[in-house]
mmCIF file of C-alpha atoms in Angstrom:
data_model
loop_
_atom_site.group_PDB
_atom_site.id
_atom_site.type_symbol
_atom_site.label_atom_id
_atom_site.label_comp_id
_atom_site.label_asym_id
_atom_site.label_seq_id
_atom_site.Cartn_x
_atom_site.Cartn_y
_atom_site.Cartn_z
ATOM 1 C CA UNK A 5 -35.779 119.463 180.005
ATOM 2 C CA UNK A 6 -35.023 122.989 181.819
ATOM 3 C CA UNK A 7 -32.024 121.135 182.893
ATOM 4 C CA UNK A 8 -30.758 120.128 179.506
ATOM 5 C CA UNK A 9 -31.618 124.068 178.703
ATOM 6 C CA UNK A 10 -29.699 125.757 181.569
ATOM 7 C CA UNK A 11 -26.540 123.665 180.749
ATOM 8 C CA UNK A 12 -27.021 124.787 177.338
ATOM 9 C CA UNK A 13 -27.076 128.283 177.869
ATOM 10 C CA UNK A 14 -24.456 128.070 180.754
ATOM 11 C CA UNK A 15 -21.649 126.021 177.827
ATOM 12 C CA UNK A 16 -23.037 128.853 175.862
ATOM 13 C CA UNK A 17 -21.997 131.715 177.969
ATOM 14 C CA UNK A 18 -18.760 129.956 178.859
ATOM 15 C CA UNK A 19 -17.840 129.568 175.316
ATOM 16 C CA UNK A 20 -18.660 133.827 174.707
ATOM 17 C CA UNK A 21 -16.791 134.777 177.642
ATOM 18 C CA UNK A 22 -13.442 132.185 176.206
ATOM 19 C CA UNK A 23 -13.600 133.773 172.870
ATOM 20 C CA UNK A 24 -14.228 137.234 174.361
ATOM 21 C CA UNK A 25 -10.681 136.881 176.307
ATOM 22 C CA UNK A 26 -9.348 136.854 173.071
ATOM 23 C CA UNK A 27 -7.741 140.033 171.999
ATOM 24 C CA UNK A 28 -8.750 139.641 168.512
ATOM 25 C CA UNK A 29 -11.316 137.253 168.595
ATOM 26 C CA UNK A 30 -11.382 133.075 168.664
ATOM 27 C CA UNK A 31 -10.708 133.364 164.416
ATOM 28 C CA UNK A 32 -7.447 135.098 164.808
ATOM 29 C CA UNK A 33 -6.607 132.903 167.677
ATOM 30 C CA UNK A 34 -7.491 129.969 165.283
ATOM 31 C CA UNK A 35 -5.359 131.914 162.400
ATOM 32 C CA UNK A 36 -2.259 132.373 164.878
ATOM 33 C CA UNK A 37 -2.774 128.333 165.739
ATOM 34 C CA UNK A 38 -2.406 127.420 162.334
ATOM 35 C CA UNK A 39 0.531 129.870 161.538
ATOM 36 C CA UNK A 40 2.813 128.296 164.054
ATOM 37 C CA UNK A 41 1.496 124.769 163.195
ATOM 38 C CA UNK A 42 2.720 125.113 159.525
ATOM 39 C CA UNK A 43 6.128 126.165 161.249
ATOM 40 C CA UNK A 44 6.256 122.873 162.904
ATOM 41 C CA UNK A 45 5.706 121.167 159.822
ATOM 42 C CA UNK A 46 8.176 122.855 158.086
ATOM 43 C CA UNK A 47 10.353 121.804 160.743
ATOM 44 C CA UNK A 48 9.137 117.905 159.969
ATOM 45 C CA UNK A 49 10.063 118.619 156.381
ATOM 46 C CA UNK A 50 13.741 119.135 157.136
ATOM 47 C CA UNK A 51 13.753 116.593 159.045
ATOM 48 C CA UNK A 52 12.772 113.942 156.277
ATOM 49 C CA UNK A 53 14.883 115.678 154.378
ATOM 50 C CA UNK A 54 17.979 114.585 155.750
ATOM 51 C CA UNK A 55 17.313 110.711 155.798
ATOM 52 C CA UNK A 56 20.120 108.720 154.377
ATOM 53 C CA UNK A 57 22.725 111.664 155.100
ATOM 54 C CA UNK A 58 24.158 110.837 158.101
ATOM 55 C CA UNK A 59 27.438 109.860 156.936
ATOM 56 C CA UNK A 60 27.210 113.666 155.657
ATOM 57 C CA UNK A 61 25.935 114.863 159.106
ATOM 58 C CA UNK A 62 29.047 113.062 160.918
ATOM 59 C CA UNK A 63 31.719 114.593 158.273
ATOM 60 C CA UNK A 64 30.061 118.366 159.278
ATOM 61 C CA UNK A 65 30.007 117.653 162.917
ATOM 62 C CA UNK A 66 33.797 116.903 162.597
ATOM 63 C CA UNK A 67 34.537 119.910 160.556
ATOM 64 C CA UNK A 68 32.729 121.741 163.776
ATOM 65 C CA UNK A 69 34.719 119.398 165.993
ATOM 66 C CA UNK A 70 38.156 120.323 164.259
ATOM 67 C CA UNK A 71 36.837 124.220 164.257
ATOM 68 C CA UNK A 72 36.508 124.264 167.548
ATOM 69 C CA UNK A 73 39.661 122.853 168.429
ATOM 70 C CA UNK A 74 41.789 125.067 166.425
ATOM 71 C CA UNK A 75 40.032 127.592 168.588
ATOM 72 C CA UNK A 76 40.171 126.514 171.496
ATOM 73 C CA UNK A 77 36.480 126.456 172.332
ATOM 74 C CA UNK A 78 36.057 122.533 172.378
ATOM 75 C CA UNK A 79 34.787 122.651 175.841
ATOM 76 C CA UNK A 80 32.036 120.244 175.308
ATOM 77 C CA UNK A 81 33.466 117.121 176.751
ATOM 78 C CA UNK A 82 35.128 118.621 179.719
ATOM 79 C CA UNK A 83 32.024 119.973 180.655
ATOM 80 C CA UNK A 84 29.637 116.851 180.703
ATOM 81 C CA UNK A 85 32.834 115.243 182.500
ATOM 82 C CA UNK A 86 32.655 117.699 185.601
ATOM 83 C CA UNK A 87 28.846 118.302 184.924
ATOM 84 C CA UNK A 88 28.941 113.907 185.697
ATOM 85 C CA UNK A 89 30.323 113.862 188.835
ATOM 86 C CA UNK A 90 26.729 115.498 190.197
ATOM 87 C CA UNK A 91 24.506 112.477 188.947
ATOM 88 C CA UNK A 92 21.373 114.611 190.043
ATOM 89 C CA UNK A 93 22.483 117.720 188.104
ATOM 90 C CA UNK A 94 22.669 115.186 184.723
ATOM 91 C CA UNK A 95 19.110 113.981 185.292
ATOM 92 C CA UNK A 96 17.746 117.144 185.884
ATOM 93 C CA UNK A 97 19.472 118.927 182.787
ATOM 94 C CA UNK A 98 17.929 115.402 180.974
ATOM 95 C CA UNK A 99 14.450 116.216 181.536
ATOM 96 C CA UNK A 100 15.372 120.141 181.266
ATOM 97 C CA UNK A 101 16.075 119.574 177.942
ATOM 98 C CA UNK A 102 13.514 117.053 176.780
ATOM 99 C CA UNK A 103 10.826 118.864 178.848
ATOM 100 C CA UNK A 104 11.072 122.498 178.743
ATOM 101 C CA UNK A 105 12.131 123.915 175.241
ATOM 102 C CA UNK A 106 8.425 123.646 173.794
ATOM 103 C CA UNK A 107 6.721 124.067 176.622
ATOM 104 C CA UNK A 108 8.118 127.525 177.428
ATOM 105 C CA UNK A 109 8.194 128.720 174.157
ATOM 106 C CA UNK A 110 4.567 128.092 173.980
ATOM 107 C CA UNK A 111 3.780 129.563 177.267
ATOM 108 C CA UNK A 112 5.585 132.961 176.517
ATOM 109 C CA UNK A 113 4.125 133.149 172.682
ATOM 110 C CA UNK A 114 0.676 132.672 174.328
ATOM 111 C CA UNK A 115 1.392 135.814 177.093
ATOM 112 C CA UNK A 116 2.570 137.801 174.552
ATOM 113 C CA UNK A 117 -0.895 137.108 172.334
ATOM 114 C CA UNK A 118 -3.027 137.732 175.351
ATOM 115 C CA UNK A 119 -1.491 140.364 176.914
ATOM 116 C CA UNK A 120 0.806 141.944 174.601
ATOM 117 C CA UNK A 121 -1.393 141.802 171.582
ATOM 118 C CA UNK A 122 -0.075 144.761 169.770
ATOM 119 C CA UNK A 123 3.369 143.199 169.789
ATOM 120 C CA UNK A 124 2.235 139.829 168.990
ATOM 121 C CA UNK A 125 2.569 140.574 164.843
ATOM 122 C CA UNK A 126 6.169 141.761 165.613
ATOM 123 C CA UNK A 127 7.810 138.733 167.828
ATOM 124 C CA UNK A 128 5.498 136.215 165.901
ATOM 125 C CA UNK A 129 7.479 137.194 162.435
ATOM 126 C CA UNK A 130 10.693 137.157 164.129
ATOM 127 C CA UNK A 131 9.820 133.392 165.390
ATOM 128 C CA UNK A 132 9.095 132.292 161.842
ATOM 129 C CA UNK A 133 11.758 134.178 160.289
ATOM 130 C CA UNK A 134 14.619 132.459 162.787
ATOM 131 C CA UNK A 135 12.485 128.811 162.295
ATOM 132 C CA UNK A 136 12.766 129.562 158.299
ATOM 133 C CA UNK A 137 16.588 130.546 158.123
ATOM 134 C CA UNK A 138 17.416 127.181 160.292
ATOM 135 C CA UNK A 139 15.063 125.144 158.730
ATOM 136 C CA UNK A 140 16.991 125.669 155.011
ATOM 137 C CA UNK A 141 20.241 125.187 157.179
ATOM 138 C CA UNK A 142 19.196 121.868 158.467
ATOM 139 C CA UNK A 143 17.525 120.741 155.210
ATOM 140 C CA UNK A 144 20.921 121.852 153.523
ATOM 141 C CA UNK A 145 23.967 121.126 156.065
ATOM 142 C CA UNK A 146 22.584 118.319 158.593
ATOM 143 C CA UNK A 147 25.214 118.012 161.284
ATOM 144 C CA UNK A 148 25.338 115.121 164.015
ATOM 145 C CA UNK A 149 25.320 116.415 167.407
ATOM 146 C CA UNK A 150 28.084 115.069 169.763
ATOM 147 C CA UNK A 151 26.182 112.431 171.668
ATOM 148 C CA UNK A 152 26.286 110.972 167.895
ATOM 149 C CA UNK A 153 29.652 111.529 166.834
ATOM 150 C CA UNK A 154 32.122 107.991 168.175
ATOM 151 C CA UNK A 155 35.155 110.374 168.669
ATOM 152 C CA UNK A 156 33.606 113.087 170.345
ATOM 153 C CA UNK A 157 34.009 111.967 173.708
ATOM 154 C CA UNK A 158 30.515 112.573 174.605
ATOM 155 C CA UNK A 159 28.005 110.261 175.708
ATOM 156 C CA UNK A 160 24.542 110.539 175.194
ATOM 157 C CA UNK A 161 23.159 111.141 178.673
ATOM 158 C CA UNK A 162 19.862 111.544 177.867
ATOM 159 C CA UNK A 163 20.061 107.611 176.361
ATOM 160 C CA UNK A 164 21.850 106.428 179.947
ATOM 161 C CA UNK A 165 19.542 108.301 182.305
ATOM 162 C CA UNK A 166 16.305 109.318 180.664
ATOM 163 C CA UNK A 167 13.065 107.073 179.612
ATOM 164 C CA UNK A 168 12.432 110.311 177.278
ATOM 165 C CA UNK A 169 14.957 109.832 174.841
ATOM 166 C CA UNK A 170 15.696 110.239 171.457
ATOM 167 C CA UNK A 171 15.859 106.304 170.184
ATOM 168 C CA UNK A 172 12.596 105.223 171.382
ATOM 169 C CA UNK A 173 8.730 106.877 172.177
ATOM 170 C CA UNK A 174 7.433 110.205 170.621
ATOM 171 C CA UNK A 175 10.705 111.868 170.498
ATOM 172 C CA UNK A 176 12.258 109.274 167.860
ATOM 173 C CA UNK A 177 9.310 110.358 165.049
ATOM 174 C CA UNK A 178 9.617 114.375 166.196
ATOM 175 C CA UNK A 179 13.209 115.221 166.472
ATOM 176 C CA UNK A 180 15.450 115.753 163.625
ATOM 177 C CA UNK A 181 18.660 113.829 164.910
ATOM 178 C CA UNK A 182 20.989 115.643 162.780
ATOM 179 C CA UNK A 183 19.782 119.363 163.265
ATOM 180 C CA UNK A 184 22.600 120.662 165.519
ATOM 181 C CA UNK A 185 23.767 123.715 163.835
ATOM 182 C CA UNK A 186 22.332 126.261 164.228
ATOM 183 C CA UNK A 187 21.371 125.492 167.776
ATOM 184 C CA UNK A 188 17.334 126.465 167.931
ATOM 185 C CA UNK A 189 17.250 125.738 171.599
ATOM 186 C CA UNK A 190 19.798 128.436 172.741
ATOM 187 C CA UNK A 191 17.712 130.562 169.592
ATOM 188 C CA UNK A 192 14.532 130.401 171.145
ATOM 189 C CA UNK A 193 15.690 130.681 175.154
ATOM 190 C CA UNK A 194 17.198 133.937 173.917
ATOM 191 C CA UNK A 195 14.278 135.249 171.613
ATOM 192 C CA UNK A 196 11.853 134.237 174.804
ATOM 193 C CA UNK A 197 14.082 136.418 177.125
ATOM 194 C CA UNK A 198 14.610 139.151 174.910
ATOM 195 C CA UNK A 199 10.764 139.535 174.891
ATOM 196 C CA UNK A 200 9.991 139.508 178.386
ATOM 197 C CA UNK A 201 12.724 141.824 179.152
ATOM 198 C CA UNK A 202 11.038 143.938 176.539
ATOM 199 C CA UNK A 203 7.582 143.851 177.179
ATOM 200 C CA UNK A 204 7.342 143.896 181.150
ATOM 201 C CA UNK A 205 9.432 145.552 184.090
ATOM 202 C CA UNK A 206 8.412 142.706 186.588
ATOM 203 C CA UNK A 207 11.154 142.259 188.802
ATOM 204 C CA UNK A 208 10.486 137.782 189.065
ATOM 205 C CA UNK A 209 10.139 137.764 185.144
ATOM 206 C CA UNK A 210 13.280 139.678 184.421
ATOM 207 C CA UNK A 211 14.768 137.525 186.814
ATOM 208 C CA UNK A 212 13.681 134.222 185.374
ATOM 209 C CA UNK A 213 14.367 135.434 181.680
ATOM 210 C CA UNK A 214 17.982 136.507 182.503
ATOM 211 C CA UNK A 215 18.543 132.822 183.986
ATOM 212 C CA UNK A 216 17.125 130.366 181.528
ATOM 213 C CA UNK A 217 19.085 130.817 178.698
ATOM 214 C CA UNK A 218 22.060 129.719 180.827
ATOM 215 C CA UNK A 219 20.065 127.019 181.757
ATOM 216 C CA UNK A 220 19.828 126.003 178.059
ATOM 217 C CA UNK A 221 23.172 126.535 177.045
ATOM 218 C CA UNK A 222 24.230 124.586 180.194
ATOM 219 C CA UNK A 223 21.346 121.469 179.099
ATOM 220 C CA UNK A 224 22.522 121.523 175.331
ATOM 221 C CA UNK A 225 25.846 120.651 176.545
ATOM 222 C CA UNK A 226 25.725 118.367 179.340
ATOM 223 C CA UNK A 227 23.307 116.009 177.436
ATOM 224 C CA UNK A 228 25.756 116.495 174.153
ATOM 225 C CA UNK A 229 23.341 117.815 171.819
ATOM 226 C CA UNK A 230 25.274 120.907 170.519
ATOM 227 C CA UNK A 231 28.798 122.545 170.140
ATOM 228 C CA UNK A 232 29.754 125.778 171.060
ATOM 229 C CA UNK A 233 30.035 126.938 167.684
ATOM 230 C CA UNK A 234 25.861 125.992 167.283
ATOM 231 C CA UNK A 235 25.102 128.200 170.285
ATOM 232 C CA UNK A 236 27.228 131.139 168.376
ATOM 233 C CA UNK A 237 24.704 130.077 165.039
ATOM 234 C CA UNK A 238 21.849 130.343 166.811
ATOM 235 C CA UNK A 239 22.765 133.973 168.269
ATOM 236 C CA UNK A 240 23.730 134.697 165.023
ATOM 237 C CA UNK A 241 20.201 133.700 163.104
ATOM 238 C CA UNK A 242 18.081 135.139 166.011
ATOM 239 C CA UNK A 243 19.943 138.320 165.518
ATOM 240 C CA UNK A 244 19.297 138.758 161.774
ATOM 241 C CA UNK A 245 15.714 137.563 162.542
ATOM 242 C CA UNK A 246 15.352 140.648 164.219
ATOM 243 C CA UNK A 247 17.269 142.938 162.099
ATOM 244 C CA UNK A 248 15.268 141.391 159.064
ATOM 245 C CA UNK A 249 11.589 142.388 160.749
ATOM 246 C CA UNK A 250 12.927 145.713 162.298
ATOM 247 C CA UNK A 251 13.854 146.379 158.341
ATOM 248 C CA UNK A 252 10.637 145.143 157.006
ATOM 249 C CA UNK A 253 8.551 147.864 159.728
ATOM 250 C CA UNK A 254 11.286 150.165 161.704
ATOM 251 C CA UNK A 255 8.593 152.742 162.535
ATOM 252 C CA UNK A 256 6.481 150.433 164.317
ATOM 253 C CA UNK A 257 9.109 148.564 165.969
ATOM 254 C CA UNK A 258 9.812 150.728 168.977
ATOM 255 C CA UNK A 259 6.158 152.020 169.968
ATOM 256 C CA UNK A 260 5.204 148.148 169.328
ATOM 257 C CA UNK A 261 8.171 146.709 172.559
ATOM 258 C CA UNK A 262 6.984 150.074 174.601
ATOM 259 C CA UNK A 263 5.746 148.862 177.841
ATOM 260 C CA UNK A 264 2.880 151.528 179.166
ATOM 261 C CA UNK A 265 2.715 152.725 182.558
ATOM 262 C CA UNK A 266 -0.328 150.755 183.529
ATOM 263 C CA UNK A 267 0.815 147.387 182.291
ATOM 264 C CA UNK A 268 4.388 147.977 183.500
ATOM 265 C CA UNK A 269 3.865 145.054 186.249
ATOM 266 C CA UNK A 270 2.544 142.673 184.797
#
């Protein structure tokens, strides 16, 4: 019976000193939770939305396809044709892609709650404000990416290499096929560095920041799920993101991204 009481009051005193690493407490923690839940869902909205559109989706994608000619920035194919001579390199930017994207977006949103709390507000609008403007743009203008477009001459690599792909498992009920433009991968790689470059000086951080977004833009092509002209849409919408917020609070913008002295290497 004192057994059953010491492992009582031992979960107890576990679950006080969880909730009291929370900056704000385990409610707002709960609060935040549910915030960027409801984004996801949001996100699952557009992507019912474009069922039984994607004879729509493939007449965008070859507007892009046709944009991107006259401009000579339809790179895409060349690319994943060099990219395919290095079988390993194709695998790895496979699992890059299918693996990464939510897993470090989640890991960098949770660093900035814990440890950059005052700053949390600030990014956390931004997030939602970028997932909002390319949620109406999916819902409204689906576009096929190039893996799914016949004359694109792309192949879709994660569908020849990968278990983890897009026609089969989880990924077939949680990925909106026809959500290429704007491209919300290179968005959030670029939001994720812009905040660590903003909120720490650490040499390793800055380092690995600066890098991934190549990484992304270098995965979103090889495996042929965006055009060049979706990376530029996703700059674009990540940039008034943050011009929309800094309008909404200017004054606290600046002191909110200051890094202080004593947390200036972490």
């Amino acid at each position: 019976m004192k057994r059953k009481h010491n492992l009582r009051d031992s979960g107890l005193q576990l679950t006080r000193s969880w909730r009291g690493a929370l900056p704000a407490g385990g409610r707002d923690a709960l609060r935040q939770f549910l915030i960027l839940l409801a984004c996801y869902a949001a996100y699952d909205v557009a992507r019912v939305a474009v069922r039984g559109r994607e004879a729509v989706a493939q007449a965008n994608a070859q507007v892009i396809i046709n944009a991107e000619k006259a401009l000579h920035l339809y790179v895409e194919p060349f690319i994943q044709g060099k990219a395919s001579h290095v079988h390993a390199l194709v695998v790895f930017m496979d699992w890059f892609y299918a693996n990464v994207h939510i897993s470090a977006t989640i890991l960098v949103l949770v660093w900035i709650y814990l440890y950059r709390h005052e700053t949390f507000g600030f990014f956390r609008n931004v997030f939602l404000t970028m997932n909002a403007l390319s949620m109406v743009v999916f819902a409204m203008v689906p576009v096929a990416p190039p893996r799914l477009v016949p004359t694109s001459g792309v192949v879709d690599t994660l569908y020849l290499y990968s278990t983890n792909n897009y026609h089969s498992g989880v990924m077939s009920f949680v990925t909106n096929q026809y959500a290429a433009l704007p491209s919300l991968h290179i968005g959030y790689a670029l939001f994720l560095s812009l905040a660590v470059w903003l909120l720490t000086t650490n040499r390793l951080a800055r380092l690995l920041a600066a890098v991934y977004p190549v990484l992304v833009f270098a995965a979103i092509i090889i495996t042929g799920n965006h055009y060049v002209l979706d990376v530029a849409a996703g700059v674009v919408v990540l940039a008034i993101a943050f011009a929309v917020n800094y309008g909404l609070a200017p004054q606290s913008v600046p002191e909110a991204i200051t890094v202080s002295t004593r947390d200036r290497d972490a």
